[in-house]
Amino acid sequence: HTTLPPTPQEEYLHHHSLSHLFLGVHDTELCLVESVCLLDEHNNRRKPLALEQLLPDRVPGIQLKLKNFRVMNLSFKFSPVGEELRVLKALQHHTSPASVDLLFLTTGQPPPTDANIPSYRNYYDWKCELERTRCPNWRITQHNEHYNLCASFPPALVVPSSLLDRDVEKAGHHFRESRPLVWLWGAPGGAALVTMAHISPNIGDTSMENKLVKAIHRSHPERIGPHIVDLDEEMPLPLLLHQAAIRLRNLHLPDSGGSSTGTYLSRFEGTRWLSYVSKTLEVASQAATMISEQNVTVVLQEGSGRDSACVISSLIEVLCDPYARTIRGLHATIAKHWVALGHPFTTRLGHTRQDKQQQG
């Protein structure tokens, strides 16, 4: 296929990002391809290419819609005969693989590690974080070392000092996906940032939840009661966020007609994206104020604690901790709140065929 040479602005942005280490200006990762559309001789877009769709004999060009809001038009005008079909078959196969293991290239070797970026999957990383924040009355448990407590939690966790490992084990059976409380960040004054899943629907007894809240209460040096934020009530569902993101992206496609000043603002508001962003910042700001100014521990409670909790908790740390506003600090924050705590990236981003059906 043929592509236009990069513009000076594209070159500048490309060489000031990490992507230039792996990709060219007009290259993209397969996991970023949202949909593939066929183009006719006049560069007009047809319907999106379905996974099992039979391919026409001749395809003048294709348009790739990417999850990062980019749109790429590729022409096969000067390509050898049959080249476009080979590319389309490869896209059909590799952009919606049956398993996520088929999506990423590996060499069989473990990925390189940076000693300055903690993974928060071991005792040492959490120990360093407790020492850095100087938040008292919390301890590290390795009771999940063999994932016997929860498969989506890291092997090491931070819990109230008053909770024994057997209490953590018993509590896991009462919460959704066996995810009881976990400490994420704290201040020297005693205020902490904690996430906790909701009680499992088939368990009507809330005594275990009350026991964990009391343990959080006892962890505060001044015995100030924690403030619980129910994110299931405060935040939109992941499916609504996904739909809003789709509407926002579709509005900014070249042929969406959204460039008209008279209709753009109303259509932009109609995506609901700005209202969701505003609500997210409002919830995070209020919680950060309680921690930093009122010395109150904040407990973020959500279904299984793997979606909105990741967003709000990471924003709270960015607002409260200057280190999280550095490049390495932000990297560590993402590793802790999103990766180590088990956000379901594959499902939410629709990486595989099955995940695309459950996306959002």
C-alpha positions as a Markdown table, in Angstrom:
| # | Residue | x | y | z |
|---|---|---|---|---|
| 1 | His | 0.0 | 0.0 | 0.0 |
| 2 | Thr | 1.0 | 3.6 | -0.3 |
| 3 | Thr | 1.1 | 6.4 | 2.3 |
| 4 | Leu | 1.8 | 10.1 | 2.2 |
| 5 | Pro | 5.1 | 11.3 | 3.7 |
| 6 | Pro | 4.8 | 12.6 | 7.3 |
| 7 | Thr | 4.2 | 16.3 | 7.8 |
| 8 | Pro | 6.7 | 18.3 | 9.9 |
| 9 | Gln | 4.2 | 18.3 | 12.8 |
| 10 | Glu | 3.8 | 14.6 | 12.6 |
| 11 | Glu | 7.6 | 14.1 | 12.6 |
| 12 | Tyr | 7.9 | 16.4 | 15.7 |
| 13 | Leu | 5.2 | 14.7 | 17.7 |
| 14 | His | 6.5 | 11.3 | 16.7 |
| 15 | His | 10.1 | 11.9 | 17.8 |
| 16 | His | 9.0 | 13.4 | 21.1 |
| 17 | Ser | 7.1 | 10.2 | 22.1 |
| 18 | Leu | 8.1 | 6.7 | 23.0 |
| 19 | Ser | 6.4 | 5.2 | 20.0 |
| 20 | His | 9.3 | 6.1 | 17.7 |
| 21 | Leu | 11.4 | 3.4 | 19.4 |
| 22 | Phe | 9.2 | 0.7 | 17.9 |
| 23 | Leu | 6.9 | 2.2 | 15.2 |
| 24 | Gly | 7.1 | 4.4 | 12.2 |
| 25 | Val | 5.0 | 7.6 | 11.8 |
| 26 | His | 2.3 | 5.7 | 9.9 |
| 27 | Asp | 2.6 | 2.5 | 11.9 |
| 28 | Thr | 0.1 | 1.4 | 14.5 |
| 29 | Glu | -0.4 | -1.4 | 16.9 |
| 30 | Leu | -2.9 | -4.1 | 16.0 |
| 31 | Cys | -4.6 | -3.8 | 19.4 |
| 32 | Leu | -5.5 | -0.2 | 18.5 |
| 33 | Val | -7.6 | -1.1 | 15.4 |
| 34 | Glu | -11.3 | -0.5 | 16.3 |
| 35 | Ser | -12.7 | -1.2 | 12.8 |
| 36 | Val | -11.7 | -1.6 | 9.2 |
| 37 | Cys | -13.8 | 0.1 | 6.4 |
| 38 | Leu | -13.5 | -0.5 | 2.7 |
| 39 | Leu | -13.0 | 2.5 | 0.4 |
| 40 | Asp | -14.1 | 2.7 | -3.2 |
| 41 | Glu | -12.3 | 4.3 | -6.2 |
| 42 | His | -13.4 | 7.8 | -5.0 |
| 43 | Asn | -12.2 | 7.3 | -1.5 |
| 44 | Asn | -15.8 | 7.0 | -0.2 |
| 45 | Arg | -16.2 | 4.9 | 2.8 |
| 46 | Arg | -18.4 | 1.7 | 2.8 |
| 47 | Lys | -19.6 | -0.4 | 5.6 |
| 48 | Pro | -17.1 | -1.7 | 8.2 |
| 49 | Leu | -15.5 | -5.0 | 7.4 |
| 50 | Ala | -17.0 | -7.8 | 9.5 |
| 51 | Leu | -14.9 | -10.6 | 11.0 |
| 52 | Glu | -16.1 | -13.4 | 8.8 |
| 53 | Gln | -17.1 | -11.3 | 5.8 |
| 54 | Leu | -16.2 | -12.5 | 2.3 |
| 55 | Leu | -13.7 | -10.2 | 0.6 |
| 56 | Pro | -14.3 | -8.6 | -2.8 |
| 57 | Asp | -11.9 | -9.4 | -5.6 |
| 58 | Arg | -10.5 | -5.8 | -5.7 |
| 59 | Val | -10.3 | -3.3 | -2.9 |
| 60 | Pro | -9.0 | 0.2 | -3.9 |
| 61 | Gly | -8.3 | 1.2 | -0.3 |
| 62 | Ile | -9.2 | 0.8 | 3.3 |
| 63 | Gln | -9.8 | 3.1 | 6.3 |
| 64 | Leu | -8.7 | 2.1 | 9.8 |
| 65 | Lys | -10.5 | 3.7 | 12.8 |
| 66 | Leu | -8.2 | 3.5 | 15.8 |
| 67 | Lys | -9.1 | 3.5 | 19.5 |
| 68 | Asn | -6.8 | 6.5 | 20.0 |
| 69 | Phe | -9.0 | 8.7 | 17.7 |
| 70 | Arg | -6.7 | 8.4 | 14.8 |
| 71 | Val | -8.0 | 7.6 | 11.3 |
| 72 | Met | -5.7 | 6.0 | 8.7 |
| 73 | Asn | -6.5 | 5.8 | 5.0 |
| 74 | Leu | -4.5 | 3.3 | 3.0 |
| 75 | Ser | -4.5 | 3.0 | -0.8 |
| 76 | Phe | -3.7 | -0.1 | -2.8 |
| 77 | Lys | -3.7 | 1.7 | -6.1 |
| 78 | Phe | 0.0 | 0.9 | -6.8 |
| 79 | Ser | 0.1 | -2.4 | -4.9 |
| 80 | Pro | 0.7 | -5.8 | -6.6 |
| 81 | Val | -2.5 | -7.7 | -7.5 |
| 82 | Gly | -3.8 | -9.6 | -4.5 |
| 83 | Glu | -1.8 | -7.6 | -2.0 |
| 84 | Glu | -4.9 | -5.9 | -0.6 |
| 85 | Leu | -6.6 | -9.2 | 0.1 |
| 86 | Arg | -3.6 | -10.5 | 1.9 |
| 87 | Val | -3.6 | -7.3 | 4.1 |
| 88 | Leu | -7.3 | -7.6 | 4.8 |
| 89 | Lys | -7.2 | -11.2 | 5.7 |
| 90 | Ala | -4.3 | -10.5 | 8.1 |
| 91 | Leu | -6.3 | -7.6 | 9.7 |
| 92 | Gln | -9.4 | -9.8 | 10.0 |
| 93 | His | -7.3 | -12.4 | 11.8 |
| 94 | His | -5.0 | -10.4 | 14.0 |
| 95 | Thr | -7.2 | -7.5 | 15.1 |
| 96 | Ser | -9.7 | -9.9 | 16.7 |
| 97 | Pro | -7.7 | -12.9 | 17.8 |
| 98 | Ala | -9.3 | -15.8 | 19.7 |
| 99 | Ser | -6.8 | -15.2 | 22.6 |
| 100 | Val | -5.0 | -12.2 | 23.9 |
| 101 | Asp | -1.8 | -14.2 | 23.8 |
| 102 | Leu | -2.0 | -14.0 | 20.0 |
| 103 | Leu | -2.1 | -10.2 | 19.9 |
| 104 | Phe | 1.3 | -9.3 | 21.4 |
| 105 | Leu | 4.7 | -10.4 | 20.1 |
| 106 | Thr | 6.9 | -12.0 | 22.7 |
| 107 | Thr | 10.3 | -13.6 | 22.5 |
| 108 | Gly | 9.8 | -16.1 | 25.3 |
| 109 | Gln | 11.9 | -13.8 | 27.6 |
| 110 | Pro | 10.5 | -11.8 | 30.5 |
| 111 | Pro | 10.0 | -8.1 | 29.7 |
| 112 | Pro | 12.8 | -5.7 | 30.8 |
| 113 | Thr | 12.4 | -4.2 | 34.2 |
| 114 | Asp | 13.2 | -0.8 | 35.5 |
| 115 | Ala | 14.4 | -0.9 | 39.1 |
| 116 | Asn | 13.0 | 2.6 | 39.6 |
| 117 | Ile | 9.5 | 1.7 | 38.6 |
| 118 | Pro | 7.8 | -0.6 | 41.2 |
| 119 | Ser | 5.4 | -3.3 | 40.1 |
| 120 | Tyr | 3.5 | -3.4 | 43.4 |
| 121 | Arg | 3.4 | -7.2 | 43.1 |
| 122 | Asn | 5.8 | -8.0 | 45.9 |
| 123 | Tyr | 6.5 | -7.2 | 49.6 |
| 124 | Tyr | 9.5 | -4.9 | 48.9 |
| 125 | Asp | 7.5 | -2.5 | 46.6 |
| 126 | Trp | 4.7 | -2.1 | 49.2 |
| 127 | Lys | 7.2 | -1.7 | 52.0 |
| 128 | Cys | 8.9 | 1.2 | 50.1 |
| 129 | Glu | 5.5 | 2.8 | 49.5 |
| 130 | Leu | 4.5 | 2.6 | 53.2 |
| 131 | Glu | 7.9 | 4.1 | 54.2 |
| 132 | Arg | 7.7 | 6.8 | 51.5 |
| 133 | Thr | 4.2 | 7.9 | 52.6 |
| 134 | Arg | 4.8 | 7.4 | 56.3 |
| 135 | Cys | 1.2 | 6.3 | 56.8 |
| 136 | Pro | 1.0 | 4.6 | 60.2 |
| 137 | Asn | -0.9 | 1.5 | 61.4 |
| 138 | Trp | -1.0 | -0.5 | 58.1 |
| 139 | Arg | 0.9 | -3.7 | 57.4 |
| 140 | Ile | 1.8 | -5.9 | 54.4 |
| 141 | Thr | 0.3 | -9.3 | 54.0 |
| 142 | Gln | 1.6 | -12.0 | 51.6 |
| 143 | His | -1.5 | -14.2 | 52.2 |
| 144 | Asn | -2.3 | -14.0 | 48.5 |
| 145 | Glu | 1.2 | -15.3 | 47.5 |
| 146 | His | -0.4 | -18.2 | 45.6 |
| 147 | Tyr | -3.5 | -16.3 | 44.6 |
| 148 | Asn | -5.5 | -18.4 | 47.1 |
| 149 | Leu | -7.4 | -15.2 | 48.2 |
| 150 | Cys | -8.0 | -13.5 | 44.8 |
| 151 | Ala | -6.7 | -14.1 | 41.3 |
| 152 | Ser | -6.9 | -10.4 | 40.4 |
| 153 | Phe | -5.0 | -9.1 | 43.5 |
| 154 | Pro | -1.2 | -9.0 | 43.6 |
| 155 | Pro | 0.6 | -11.5 | 45.8 |
| 156 | Ala | 1.3 | -8.9 | 48.5 |
| 157 | Leu | -1.3 | -6.4 | 49.8 |
| 158 | Val | -1.4 | -3.7 | 52.5 |
| 159 | Val | -4.2 | -4.1 | 55.1 |
| 160 | Pro | -4.9 | -2.6 | 58.6 |
| 161 | Ser | -2.4 | -3.7 | 61.2 |
| 162 | Ser | -5.3 | -4.9 | 63.4 |
| 163 | Leu | -6.4 | -7.5 | 60.7 |
| 164 | Leu | -4.8 | -11.0 | 60.9 |
| 165 | Asp | -4.2 | -13.0 | 57.8 |
| 166 | Arg | -7.1 | -15.3 | 58.7 |
| 167 | Asp | -9.4 | -12.3 | 59.0 |
| 168 | Val | -8.4 | -11.3 | 55.5 |
| 169 | Glu | -8.9 | -14.8 | 54.2 |
| 170 | Lys | -12.4 | -15.0 | 55.8 |
| 171 | Ala | -13.3 | -11.5 | 54.5 |
| 172 | Gly | -12.5 | -12.5 | 51.0 |
| 173 | His | -15.4 | -15.0 | 50.8 |
| 174 | His | -17.9 | -12.2 | 51.6 |
| 175 | Phe | -16.9 | -9.7 | 48.8 |
| 176 | Arg | -17.4 | -9.8 | 45.1 |
| 177 | Glu | -14.6 | -11.5 | 43.2 |
| 178 | Ser | -13.0 | -12.2 | 46.7 |
| 179 | Arg | -11.7 | -8.6 | 46.8 |
| 180 | Pro | -11.8 | -7.2 | 50.3 |
| 181 | Leu | -10.1 | -3.9 | 51.3 |
| 182 | Val | -6.6 | -2.9 | 50.1 |
| 183 | Trp | -4.6 | 0.2 | 51.1 |
| 184 | Leu | -3.3 | 2.3 | 48.1 |
| 185 | Trp | -1.9 | 5.5 | 49.5 |
| 186 | Gly | -1.7 | 7.4 | 52.8 |
| 187 | Ala | -0.6 | 10.6 | 54.5 |
| 188 | Pro | 1.7 | 10.9 | 57.7 |
| 189 | Gly | -1.3 | 12.2 | 59.6 |
| 190 | Gly | -3.1 | 8.9 | 59.2 |
| 191 | Ala | -5.6 | 9.6 | 56.4 |
| 192 | Ala | -5.5 | 6.8 | 53.9 |
| 193 | Leu | -6.9 | 5.9 | 50.5 |
| 194 | Val | -8.5 | 2.5 | 50.5 |
| 195 | Thr | -10.5 | 0.5 | 47.9 |
| 196 | Met | -13.0 | -2.2 | 48.7 |
| 197 | Ala | -15.5 | -4.2 | 46.7 |
| 198 | His | -19.1 | -4.6 | 47.6 |
| 199 | Ile | -20.5 | -7.5 | 49.5 |
| 200 | Ser | -21.4 | -10.5 | 47.2 |
| 201 | Pro | -25.1 | -10.4 | 46.2 |
| 202 | Asn | -25.7 | -13.9 | 47.7 |
| 203 | Ile | -24.5 | -12.8 | 51.1 |
| 204 | Gly | -27.0 | -10.7 | 53.0 |
| 205 | Asp | -25.0 | -10.3 | 56.2 |
| 206 | Thr | -22.9 | -7.1 | 56.3 |
| 207 | Ser | -21.1 | -7.9 | 59.6 |
| 208 | Met | -17.9 | -8.7 | 57.7 |
| 209 | Glu | -18.0 | -5.3 | 55.9 |
| 210 | Asn | -18.6 | -3.6 | 59.2 |
| 211 | Lys | -15.7 | -5.4 | 60.7 |
| 212 | Leu | -13.4 | -4.1 | 57.9 |
| 213 | Val | -14.6 | -0.6 | 58.3 |
| 214 | Lys | -13.9 | -0.7 | 62.0 |
| 215 | Ala | -10.4 | -2.0 | 61.3 |
| 216 | Ile | -9.9 | 1.0 | 59.0 |
| 217 | His | -11.2 | 3.2 | 61.7 |
| 218 | Arg | -8.7 | 1.8 | 64.3 |
| 219 | Ser | -5.9 | 2.4 | 61.8 |
| 220 | His | -6.3 | 6.2 | 62.1 |
| 221 | Pro | -4.0 | 7.6 | 64.9 |
| 222 | Glu | -6.8 | 10.0 | 65.9 |
| 223 | Arg | -9.5 | 7.4 | 65.5 |
| 224 | Ile | -11.3 | 9.5 | 62.9 |
| 225 | Gly | -14.0 | 7.5 | 61.1 |
| 226 | Pro | -13.5 | 6.8 | 57.4 |
| 227 | His | -15.6 | 8.3 | 54.7 |
| 228 | Ile | -17.1 | 5.8 | 52.3 |
| 229 | Val | -17.7 | 6.7 | 48.7 |
| 230 | Asp | -20.1 | 4.4 | 46.8 |
| 231 | Leu | -18.8 | 4.7 | 43.3 |
| 232 | Asp | -21.7 | 2.5 | 41.9 |
| 233 | Glu | -24.0 | 5.4 | 42.9 |
| 234 | Glu | -21.6 | 8.3 | 42.1 |
| 235 | Met | -20.1 | 7.2 | 38.8 |
| 236 | Pro | -21.5 | 6.0 | 35.4 |
| 237 | Leu | -21.3 | 2.4 | 34.5 |
| 238 | Pro | -18.4 | 1.3 | 32.3 |
| 239 | Leu | -20.8 | 0.5 | 29.5 |
| 240 | Leu | -22.0 | 4.1 | 29.5 |
| 241 | Leu | -18.5 | 5.4 | 29.5 |
| 242 | His | -17.7 | 3.2 | 26.5 |
| 243 | Gln | -20.7 | 4.4 | 24.6 |
| 244 | Ala | -19.8 | 8.0 | 25.3 |
| 245 | Ala | -16.3 | 7.4 | 24.0 |
| 246 | Ile | -17.6 | 5.9 | 20.8 |
| 247 | Arg | -19.9 | 8.9 | 20.3 |
| 248 | Leu | -17.1 | 11.3 | 20.9 |
| 249 | Arg | -14.8 | 9.4 | 18.5 |
| 250 | Asn | -17.5 | 9.2 | 15.8 |
| 251 | Leu | -18.1 | 12.9 | 16.1 |
| 252 | His | -14.5 | 13.7 | 15.2 |
| 253 | Leu | -14.2 | 11.4 | 12.2 |
| 254 | Pro | -13.4 | 13.3 | 9.0 |
| 255 | Asp | -16.8 | 12.5 | 7.4 |
| 256 | Ser | -19.0 | 12.9 | 10.5 |
| 257 | Gly | -20.2 | 16.4 | 9.6 |
| 258 | Gly | -19.3 | 17.5 | 13.1 |
| 259 | Ser | -17.1 | 20.4 | 11.9 |
| 260 | Ser | -20.1 | 22.7 | 11.5 |
| 261 | Thr | -19.9 | 25.3 | 14.3 |
| 262 | Gly | -23.7 | 25.5 | 14.5 |
| 263 | Thr | -24.1 | 21.8 | 15.5 |
| 264 | Tyr | -20.8 | 20.8 | 16.8 |
| 265 | Leu | -21.2 | 22.1 | 20.4 |
| 266 | Ser | -24.6 | 20.6 | 20.8 |
| 267 | Arg | -23.4 | 17.3 | 19.4 |
| 268 | Phe | -20.3 | 17.4 | 21.6 |
| 269 | Glu | -22.5 | 17.9 | 24.6 |
| 270 | Gly | -24.8 | 15.1 | 23.5 |
| 271 | Thr | -21.9 | 12.6 | 23.7 |
| 272 | Arg | -22.2 | 13.0 | 27.5 |
| 273 | Trp | -18.4 | 12.7 | 27.7 |
| 274 | Leu | -17.8 | 16.1 | 29.2 |
| 275 | Ser | -20.4 | 15.5 | 31.9 |
| 276 | Tyr | -18.8 | 12.1 | 32.8 |
| 277 | Val | -15.3 | 13.7 | 33.0 |
| 278 | Ser | -16.7 | 16.6 | 35.1 |
| 279 | Lys | -18.3 | 14.1 | 37.5 |
| 280 | Thr | -15.1 | 12.1 | 37.8 |
| 281 | Leu | -13.1 | 15.1 | 38.6 |
| 282 | Glu | -15.7 | 16.3 | 41.1 |
| 283 | Val | -15.7 | 13.0 | 43.0 |
| 284 | Ala | -11.9 | 12.8 | 43.0 |
| 285 | Ser | -11.5 | 16.4 | 44.1 |
| 286 | Gln | -13.9 | 16.0 | 47.0 |
| 287 | Ala | -12.1 | 12.8 | 48.2 |
| 288 | Ala | -8.7 | 14.4 | 47.9 |
| 289 | Thr | -9.8 | 17.4 | 49.9 |
| 290 | Met | -11.0 | 15.1 | 52.7 |
| 291 | Ile | -7.7 | 13.3 | 52.8 |
| 292 | Ser | -5.3 | 16.3 | 52.5 |
| 293 | Glu | -7.3 | 19.0 | 54.4 |
| 294 | Gln | -9.5 | 17.1 | 56.9 |
| 295 | Asn | -7.2 | 14.1 | 57.6 |
| 296 | Val | -10.0 | 11.7 | 56.9 |
| 297 | Thr | -9.5 | 8.2 | 55.4 |
| 298 | Val | -11.5 | 7.7 | 52.2 |
| 299 | Val | -12.8 | 4.2 | 51.2 |
| 300 | Leu | -13.8 | 3.8 | 47.6 |
| 301 | Gln | -16.4 | 1.1 | 47.3 |
| 302 | Glu | -17.4 | -0.3 | 43.9 |
| 303 | Gly | -18.8 | -3.6 | 42.6 |
| 304 | Ser | -15.6 | -5.5 | 42.3 |
| 305 | Gly | -13.4 | -2.4 | 42.6 |
| 306 | Arg | -11.7 | -2.7 | 39.2 |
| 307 | Asp | -13.2 | 0.1 | 37.1 |
| 308 | Ser | -14.2 | 3.5 | 38.5 |
| 309 | Ala | -12.1 | 2.8 | 41.6 |
| 310 | Cys | -9.0 | 2.7 | 39.4 |
| 311 | Val | -9.8 | 6.1 | 37.9 |
| 312 | Ile | -10.8 | 7.9 | 41.1 |
| 313 | Ser | -8.0 | 6.4 | 43.3 |
| 314 | Ser | -5.3 | 7.3 | 40.8 |
| 315 | Leu | -6.7 | 10.8 | 40.4 |
| 316 | Ile | -6.8 | 11.3 | 44.2 |
| 317 | Glu | -3.1 | 10.3 | 44.5 |
| 318 | Val | -2.2 | 12.7 | 41.7 |
| 319 | Leu | -4.0 | 15.5 | 43.5 |
| 320 | Cys | -2.6 | 14.6 | 46.9 |
| 321 | Asp | 1.0 | 13.5 | 46.2 |
| 322 | Pro | 3.5 | 15.7 | 44.3 |
| 323 | Tyr | 5.5 | 12.6 | 43.5 |
| 324 | Ala | 2.6 | 11.3 | 41.4 |
| 325 | Arg | 2.8 | 14.4 | 39.3 |
| 326 | Thr | 6.3 | 13.5 | 38.1 |
| 327 | Ile | 6.8 | 11.2 | 35.1 |
| 328 | Arg | 8.2 | 8.3 | 37.1 |
| 329 | Gly | 5.6 | 8.9 | 39.9 |
| 330 | Leu | 2.7 | 8.8 | 37.4 |
| 331 | His | 4.2 | 5.6 | 35.9 |
| 332 | Ala | 4.2 | 4.1 | 39.4 |
| 333 | Thr | 0.7 | 5.3 | 40.1 |
| 334 | Ile | -0.6 | 3.6 | 37.0 |
| 335 | Ala | 1.3 | 0.4 | 37.8 |
| 336 | Lys | -0.2 | 0.4 | 41.3 |
| 337 | His | -3.9 | 1.4 | 40.7 |
| 338 | Trp | -4.5 | -0.1 | 37.3 |
| 339 | Val | -2.1 | -3.0 | 36.6 |
| 340 | Ala | -1.3 | -4.5 | 40.1 |
| 341 | Leu | -5.0 | -4.1 | 41.2 |
| 342 | Gly | -6.3 | -6.0 | 38.2 |
| 343 | His | -8.2 | -3.6 | 35.9 |
| 344 | Pro | -9.7 | -5.9 | 33.2 |
| 345 | Phe | -7.9 | -4.2 | 30.3 |
| 346 | Thr | -8.6 | -7.0 | 27.8 |
| 347 | Thr | -12.3 | -6.9 | 28.3 |
| 348 | Arg | -12.7 | -3.2 | 28.5 |
| 349 | Leu | -10.7 | -2.6 | 25.4 |
| 350 | Gly | -12.2 | -5.4 | 23.4 |
| 351 | His | -8.9 | -7.0 | 22.5 |
| 352 | Thr | -10.3 | -10.5 | 21.6 |
| 353 | Arg | -13.3 | -11.7 | 19.7 |
| 354 | Gln | -15.1 | -12.7 | 22.9 |
| 355 | Asp | -14.1 | -9.4 | 24.6 |
| 356 | Lys | -15.5 | -7.3 | 21.8 |
| 357 | Gln | -18.9 | -8.8 | 22.7 |
| 358 | Gln | -18.5 | -7.9 | 26.3 |
| 359 | Gln | -16.7 | -4.5 | 25.7 |
| 360 | Gly | -17.6 | -1.8 | 28.2 |
